[in-house]
Coordinates of C-alpha atoms in Angstrom, one line a residue:
M117 CA 234.9 152.7 178.1
N118 CA 231.2 153.0 179.1
E119 CA 228.7 150.3 178.4
R120 CA 226.9 152.2 175.6
T121 CA 230.2 152.7 173.8
A122 CA 231.3 149.1 174.3
L123 CA 228.0 147.7 173.0
R124 CA 228.1 150.0 170.0
R125 CA 231.7 149.1 169.1
G126 CA 231.0 145.4 169.6
S127 CA 228.0 145.5 167.3
D128 CA 230.2 147.2 164.6
Q129 CA 232.8 144.4 164.7
V130 CA 230.6 141.3 164.9
G131 CA 229.4 139.9 161.6
S132 CA 231.2 142.4 159.4
R133 CA 234.7 142.4 158.1
A134 CA 234.7 145.7 156.3
P135 CA 235.1 148.7 158.7
R136 CA 232.0 150.9 158.9
A137 CA 231.9 154.5 157.8
P138 CA 232.6 156.9 160.6
R139 CA 229.5 158.5 162.3
I140 CA 229.9 162.3 162.0
G141 CA 227.8 164.9 163.8
V142 CA 227.5 168.6 163.3
A143 CA 226.7 171.0 166.2
L144 CA 226.1 174.7 165.5
A145 CA 225.7 177.3 168.2
G146 CA 223.8 180.6 168.0
G147 CA 224.8 184.2 167.6
G148 CA 222.1 186.0 165.7
P149 CA 222.6 187.1 162.1
L150 CA 226.4 187.5 162.8
G151 CA 226.6 183.9 164.0
A152 CA 224.7 182.6 160.9
I153 CA 227.0 184.5 158.6
Y154 CA 230.2 183.3 160.4
E155 CA 228.9 179.7 160.3
I156 CA 228.2 179.8 156.6
G157 CA 231.7 181.2 155.9
A158 CA 233.4 178.7 158.2
L159 CA 231.5 175.7 156.9
A160 CA 232.2 176.7 153.3
A161 CA 235.9 176.7 154.1
L162 CA 235.7 173.3 155.9
S163 CA 233.7 171.7 153.1
E164 CA 236.4 172.6 150.6
A165 CA 239.5 171.7 152.7
L166 CA 238.3 168.5 154.5
R167 CA 238.3 165.6 152.2
G168 CA 235.9 162.9 153.4
V169 CA 233.3 165.1 154.9
D170 CA 230.0 165.9 153.3
F171 CA 228.2 168.5 155.4
N172 CA 224.9 167.6 153.8
D173 CA 225.3 163.9 154.8
A174 CA 226.2 163.9 158.5
E175 CA 224.5 161.4 160.7
V176 CA 223.1 164.0 163.1
Y177 CA 222.7 167.8 163.2
V178 CA 222.1 169.9 166.3
G179 CA 221.2 173.6 165.9
V180 CA 220.7 176.3 168.5
S181 CA 219.3 179.7 167.8
A182 CA 220.9 181.0 164.5
G183 CA 222.7 177.6 164.3
S184 CA 219.3 176.0 163.9
F185 CA 218.7 178.0 160.7
I186 CA 222.0 176.7 159.2
A187 CA 221.5 173.1 160.5
A188 CA 218.0 173.0 158.9
G189 CA 219.5 174.2 155.6
L190 CA 222.3 171.6 155.6
V191 CA 220.0 168.7 156.3
N192 CA 217.7 169.8 153.6
G193 CA 220.5 169.7 151.0
F194 CA 221.7 173.4 150.9
T195 CA 225.5 173.5 150.7
P196 CA 227.3 176.2 152.6
H197 CA 228.2 177.8 149.2
Q198 CA 224.5 177.8 148.2
M199 CA 223.6 179.4 151.5
S200 CA 226.2 182.1 150.9
R201 CA 224.7 182.9 147.5
L202 CA 221.1 183.0 148.8
F203 CA 221.4 184.4 152.3
I204 CA 224.5 186.7 152.0
E205 CA 225.2 187.6 148.4
G206 CA 221.5 188.1 147.6
H207 CA 221.6 185.8 144.6
R208 CA 218.5 186.5 142.4
S209 CA 216.2 183.6 142.8
E210 CA 212.9 182.7 144.5
D211 CA 214.9 181.3 147.4
R212 CA 216.6 184.6 148.1
F213 CA 216.6 185.6 151.8
D214 CA 216.0 189.2 152.5
P215 CA 217.4 190.0 156.0
S216 CA 215.0 193.0 156.3
I217 CA 212.3 190.4 157.2
L218 CA 214.0 190.2 160.6
L219 CA 213.3 193.8 161.3
R220 CA 209.5 193.8 160.8
P221 CA 207.8 195.1 163.9
A222 CA 205.7 192.7 166.0
L223 CA 202.5 194.6 165.3
R224 CA 200.2 191.9 166.7
E225 CA 202.2 191.8 169.9
Y226 CA 202.1 195.6 170.2
L227 CA 198.3 195.5 169.6
R228 CA 197.7 192.8 172.1
R229 CA 199.6 194.6 174.8
A230 CA 198.0 197.9 174.0
C231 CA 194.6 196.4 174.4
S232 CA 195.6 195.1 177.8
L233 CA 196.7 198.6 179.0
P234 CA 193.3 200.2 180.0
P235 CA 192.3 197.4 182.4
L236 CA 195.8 197.3 183.8
L237 CA 195.9 201.0 184.3
A238 CA 192.5 200.9 186.1
A239 CA 193.8 198.1 188.3
A240 CA 196.9 200.1 189.1
L241 CA 194.9 203.2 190.1
W242 CA 192.5 201.1 192.2
N243 CA 195.4 199.5 194.0
Y244 CA 197.0 202.9 194.7
V245 CA 193.9 204.9 195.6
A246 CA 191.4 202.4 197.1
R247 CA 193.8 199.9 198.6
R248 CA 196.5 202.5 199.4
G249 CA 199.1 200.4 197.8
S250 CA 202.6 201.8 197.2
L251 CA 203.2 203.8 194.0
M252 CA 205.9 201.3 192.9
S253 CA 203.7 198.3 193.3
S254 CA 201.0 200.0 191.3
I255 CA 203.3 200.9 188.5
E256 CA 204.7 197.4 188.4
R257 CA 201.3 196.2 187.3
L258 CA 201.7 198.2 184.1
G259 CA 204.7 196.1 183.2
R260 CA 202.4 193.5 181.7
A261 CA 201.6 195.9 178.9
I262 CA 205.2 196.0 177.7
P263 CA 205.6 194.0 174.5
T264 CA 207.7 190.8 174.9
G265 CA 209.5 191.4 171.6
I266 CA 210.3 194.2 169.2
F267 CA 210.4 192.3 165.9
D268 CA 208.1 189.7 164.3
G269 CA 209.7 186.2 163.9
N270 CA 206.8 184.7 161.9
A271 CA 208.5 185.8 158.7
V272 CA 211.3 183.3 159.3
D273 CA 208.7 180.5 159.7
K274 CA 207.0 181.5 156.5
Y275 CA 210.2 181.8 154.5
L276 CA 211.7 178.5 155.6
G277 CA 208.3 176.8 155.2
R278 CA 208.2 177.9 151.6
I279 CA 211.7 176.8 150.6
F280 CA 211.5 173.5 152.5
A281 CA 208.3 172.7 150.7
Q282 CA 210.2 172.5 147.4
T283 CA 210.9 169.2 145.6
G284 CA 213.7 167.2 147.3
R285 CA 213.3 169.1 150.6
T286 CA 211.0 168.7 153.6
N287 CA 209.6 170.7 156.5
D288 CA 208.9 167.5 158.4
F289 CA 211.5 166.1 160.9
R290 CA 210.1 162.6 160.3
Q291 CA 210.8 162.7 156.6
L292 CA 214.5 163.7 156.8
R293 CA 217.2 161.2 155.8
H294 CA 219.3 162.3 158.8
K295 CA 218.5 163.3 162.4
L296 CA 218.0 166.9 163.1
Y297 CA 217.5 168.5 166.5
L298 CA 216.7 172.1 167.0
V299 CA 216.8 173.3 170.6
A300 CA 214.5 175.9 172.2
T301 CA 213.7 176.8 175.8
D302 CA 210.3 176.4 177.4
L303 CA 209.6 179.8 178.9
D304 CA 207.4 178.5 181.7
T305 CA 209.7 175.8 182.9
G306 CA 213.2 176.9 181.7
E307 CA 213.7 173.4 180.3
A308 CA 215.5 172.8 177.0
V309 CA 213.3 171.1 174.4
A310 CA 214.9 169.4 171.3
F311 CA 212.5 169.6 168.4
G312 CA 213.0 166.6 166.2
S313 CA 213.1 164.2 169.2
Q314 CA 210.2 161.8 170.0
G315 CA 207.1 163.8 171.0
F316 CA 208.4 167.0 169.3
D317 CA 209.0 165.8 165.8
H318 CA 205.5 166.7 164.6
V319 CA 206.4 170.4 164.8
P320 CA 207.3 171.9 161.4
I321 CA 211.1 172.5 161.0
S322 CA 210.5 176.1 160.1
R323 CA 208.5 176.7 163.3
A324 CA 211.1 175.0 165.4
V325 CA 213.8 177.3 163.9
Q326 CA 211.7 180.3 164.8
A327 CA 211.3 179.1 168.3
S328 CA 215.0 178.2 168.7
A329 CA 216.0 181.7 167.5
A330 CA 213.5 183.7 169.5
L331 CA 215.9 185.8 171.5
P332 CA 213.9 187.3 174.5
G333 CA 213.3 191.0 174.1
V334 CA 214.0 190.9 170.4
F335 CA 211.4 188.4 169.2
P336 CA 208.2 187.4 171.1
P337 CA 208.0 183.8 172.5
V338 CA 206.8 181.3 170.0
P339 CA 203.5 179.4 170.8
I340 CA 203.6 175.7 170.0
D341 CA 201.0 173.3 171.3
G342 CA 200.0 175.6 174.2
R343 CA 203.5 176.2 175.3
Y344 CA 205.8 179.2 174.7
F345 CA 209.4 178.8 173.5
V346 CA 212.4 181.2 173.4
D347 CA 216.0 181.0 172.3
G348 CA 217.7 177.6 172.9
A349 CA 220.9 179.2 174.1
L350 CA 219.4 180.1 177.5
R351 CA 220.3 176.7 178.9
K352 CA 223.4 175.7 177.0
T353 CA 225.5 177.3 174.3
L354 CA 225.9 174.3 172.0
H355 CA 223.8 171.3 173.3
A356 CA 226.4 169.0 171.8
S357 CA 225.5 166.2 174.1
I358 CA 222.4 165.5 172.0
A359 CA 224.7 164.5 169.1
L360 CA 227.1 162.7 171.4
E361 CA 224.3 160.6 172.8
H362 CA 223.9 159.3 169.2
G363 CA 227.3 157.7 169.5
V364 CA 229.0 159.7 166.8
D365 CA 232.7 159.1 166.3
L366 CA 233.5 162.7 165.3
L367 CA 231.6 165.8 166.2
I368 CA 232.4 169.0 164.3
C369 CA 231.3 172.1 166.3
V370 CA 231.1 175.7 165.2
N371 CA 230.7 178.5 167.8
P372 CA 230.5 182.0 166.3
L373 CA 230.6 184.1 169.5
V374 CA 233.6 184.7 171.6
P375 CA 234.5 187.5 174.0
Y376 CA 236.4 190.3 172.3
D377 CA 240.0 190.9 173.4
A378 CA 240.3 194.7 173.2
R379 CA 243.8 194.9 174.6
P380 CA 245.8 197.4 172.5
H381 CA 249.0 195.4 172.7
H382 CA 247.4 192.3 171.3
P383 CA 249.4 191.4 168.1
T384 CA 246.4 190.6 166.0
R385 CA 244.1 193.4 167.0
D386 CA 242.4 195.3 164.2
R387 CA 243.9 198.8 164.1
E388 CA 240.8 200.2 162.5
H389 CA 238.9 200.0 165.8
R390 CA 240.2 202.6 168.1
L391 CA 238.4 201.9 171.3
D392 CA 241.0 201.8 174.1
K393 CA 238.4 200.4 176.4
L394 CA 235.1 198.8 175.5
V395 CA 233.2 200.9 178.0
E396 CA 233.8 203.8 175.5
G397 CA 231.4 202.0 173.1
G398 CA 228.4 202.6 175.4
L399 CA 225.7 200.2 176.6
P400 CA 225.4 198.1 173.4
V401 CA 229.1 197.2 173.4
V402 CA 229.1 196.5 177.1
L403 CA 226.0 194.2 176.8
A404 CA 227.5 192.4 173.8
Q405 CA 230.7 191.7 175.6
T406 CA 228.8 190.5 178.7
F407 CA 226.6 188.2 176.7
R408 CA 229.5 186.7 174.8
S409 CA 231.5 186.1 178.0
I410 CA 228.6 184.3 179.7
I411 CA 227.9 182.0 176.8
H412 CA 231.5 181.3 176.1
S413 CA 232.3 180.4 179.7
R414 CA 229.5 177.9 179.6
L415 CA 230.8 176.4 176.3
G416 CA 234.3 176.0 177.8
A417 CA 232.9 174.1 180.8
G418 CA 230.7 172.0 178.6
M419 CA 233.5 171.0 176.3
E420 CA 235.5 169.8 179.2
R421 CA 232.6 167.7 180.5
Y422 CA 232.1 166.2 177.0
K423 CA 235.8 165.1 176.8
T424 CA 235.4 163.2 180.1
A425 CA 231.9 161.7 179.4
Y426 CA 232.7 160.8 175.8
P427 CA 236.4 159.9 175.7
H428 CA 236.1 157.8 172.5
T429 CA 234.6 160.7 170.4
D430 CA 236.8 163.3 168.7
I431 CA 235.3 166.7 169.3
V432 CA 236.6 169.5 167.1
L433 CA 235.6 173.1 167.7
F434 CA 236.0 176.0 165.3
E435 CA 235.4 179.6 166.5
P436 CA 236.7 183.1 165.8
N437 CA 239.9 184.5 167.2
R438 CA 239.2 186.6 170.3
A439 CA 241.1 189.6 168.8
D440 CA 238.9 189.5 165.7
A441 CA 237.4 193.0 165.7
D442 CA 235.3 192.3 162.5
M443 CA 233.4 189.7 164.4
F444 CA 232.5 192.2 167.1
F445 CA 231.9 195.5 165.4
T446 CA 230.4 194.6 162.0
N447 CA 227.1 196.2 161.0
L448 CA 225.2 193.2 159.8
F449 CA 222.3 195.0 158.2
S450 CA 224.5 196.3 155.4
Y451 CA 224.8 194.0 152.3
S452 CA 228.5 195.0 151.9
S453 CA 229.2 194.2 155.5
R454 CA 227.6 190.8 155.3
R455 CA 229.5 189.9 152.2
R456 CA 232.8 191.1 153.7
L457 CA 232.1 189.2 157.0
A458 CA 231.3 185.9 155.2
E459 CA 234.5 186.2 153.2
H460 CA 236.4 187.1 156.4
A461 CA 235.0 184.0 158.2
Y462 CA 235.9 181.8 155.2
Q463 CA 239.5 183.1 155.0
K464 CA 240.0 183.0 158.8
T465 CA 238.8 179.4 159.0
R466 CA 241.1 178.4 156.1
R467 CA 244.0 180.0 158.0
E468 CA 243.0 178.3 161.2
L469 CA 242.9 174.9 159.5
W470 CA 246.4 175.5 158.1
E471 CA 247.8 176.5 161.5
R472 CA 246.1 173.6 163.2
R473 CA 246.8 171.0 160.5
H474 CA 249.4 169.1 162.5
E475 CA 247.1 168.9 165.5
L476 CA 243.9 168.1 163.6
G477 CA 245.4 166.0 160.9
P478 CA 245.9 162.8 163.0
R479 CA 242.6 163.1 164.7
L480 CA 240.7 163.6 161.5
A481 CA 242.6 160.8 159.8
R482 CA 241.2 158.3 162.3
H483 CA 237.8 158.9 160.6
G484 CA 239.0 158.8 157.0
I485 CA 239.2 162.6 156.7
E486 CA 242.2 164.4 155.1
I487 CA 243.1 168.1 155.3
D488 CA 243.7 169.3 151.7
A489 CA 246.9 171.3 152.1
A490 CA 246.9 172.4 148.4
C491 CA 243.5 173.8 148.8
L492 CA 244.5 175.8 151.9
R493 CA 247.6 177.1 150.1
D494 CA 245.6 178.4 147.1
E495 CA 245.4 182.1 147.9
K496 CA 243.0 182.8 145.0
L497 CA 240.1 180.9 146.5
T498 CA 237.3 183.1 147.7
L499 CA 233.7 182.5 148.9
V500 CA 231.9 185.7 147.9
K501 CA 232.0 186.2 144.1
S502 CA 231.6 189.9 144.3
L503 CA 234.8 190.1 146.3
R504 CA 236.8 187.7 144.1
R505 CA 238.0 190.3 141.6
T506 CA 239.1 192.6 144.4
R507 CA 241.1 189.9 146.0
E508 CA 242.6 188.9 142.6
L509 CA 243.7 192.5 142.0
R510 CA 245.2 192.7 145.4
L511 CA 247.2 189.5 144.9
E512 CA 248.3 190.8 141.5
T513 CA 249.4 194.0 143.1
I514 CA 251.3 192.2 145.8
S515 CA 252.9 190.0 143.2
S516 CA 253.9 193.0 141.0
I517 CA 255.4 194.8 144.0
T518 CA 257.3 191.7 145.0
A519 CA 258.6 191.2 141.5
R520 CA 259.7 194.9 141.2
E521 CA 261.5 194.7 144.6
L522 CA 263.2 191.5 143.6
K523 CA 264.4 193.1 140.3
H524 CA 265.7 196.1 142.1
T525 CA 267.6 193.9 144.5
L526 CA 269.1 191.9 141.7
D527 CA 270.1 195.1 139.9
D528 CA 271.8 196.3 143.1
L529 CA 273.6 193.0 143.5
E530 CA 274.8 193.1 139.9
R531 CA 276.2 196.6 140.4
W532 CA 277.9 195.6 143.6
L533 CA 279.5 192.5 142.0
A534 CA 280.6 194.7 139.1
A535 CA 282.1 197.2 141.4
T536 CA 283.9 194.5 143.4
A537 CA 285.4 193.0 140.2
V538 CA 286.8 196.4 139.2
A539 CA 288.2 197.0 142.6
A540 CA 289.9 193.6 142.5

């Protein structure tokens, strides 16, 4: 037991007879729109099936990239089910999130880079003609005119700033009831910065989310106080150590991105996807698999270090199955796909909880948390309302088929018994 843990435990025991409530932390990794959808579905399933956990009342939240979006929502009182209605189902309200805002071109960035092209072109020609520099070195100078991002991330800042300004919510880290840390990377130093920590808690939460989710090449770096920030996943996948340093007893982690296992013989592989080899999917598929493999390998190494450094903290990780084709191939900019993927994540997490109940049950029980088996056995539960009737019809169909097959079997058995009696 390290000194920090010993002091914390000692202070909990001295002068108090009643056991204190367990300190629970939530750490959410990134993964773009896909990651956000998965985390909403998974958290909705966990909030229903874990008695004793309020995901709007954790002691500390850590969000990275898309996870920062969800963490900021949780700490501001949005339940996973509310986020599903607003961000995925497109529930008609002023808070409704339109994913198309993520696809607005970064016109200011384009204009700024275009204005820099004439002097850069002149400098390149001067270097090549007057200084007799190499053609390649001259062309390299023109690289400064290439935009640093395709889409404008400012719409995320504006949207979150508006809904966090509503009554009962806040866009100020310092006014939150619980600690929130949103991690971004300083582009000039490569250092991870946790917005919400001392010295960085004056930054609006909405702006910190934009910075944490500014994936290089997709969104331009975000300027804050004279520094430029990009996606927080560049340094670490989860940054769970921030929550662990707070001395939490239980840390619930959600990581939406895992490498896809495309082996055809895999028993749970989705048969709808017919790629025998991922290379057949072209460059986007190859890059997606490469990126997932890199961040997941870092996560695995980090989790092992956390277990050693924080032996008295229970760390529970939820992530998709590696053979889950839906989590790899889904088109996220279709409303129907988003609804289906959220429901998929919800049902898969329920199934995972059921399969891991004997492993997780004792660990969670130490913190006063119980897995609701009855909830997990209820096959009628759904997350996305628009898919509920479809699921009910499918269950009714399965039930009717089962009943019909049972009736036929009983009829056959009755005839066989009658025939046997006559023969006797």
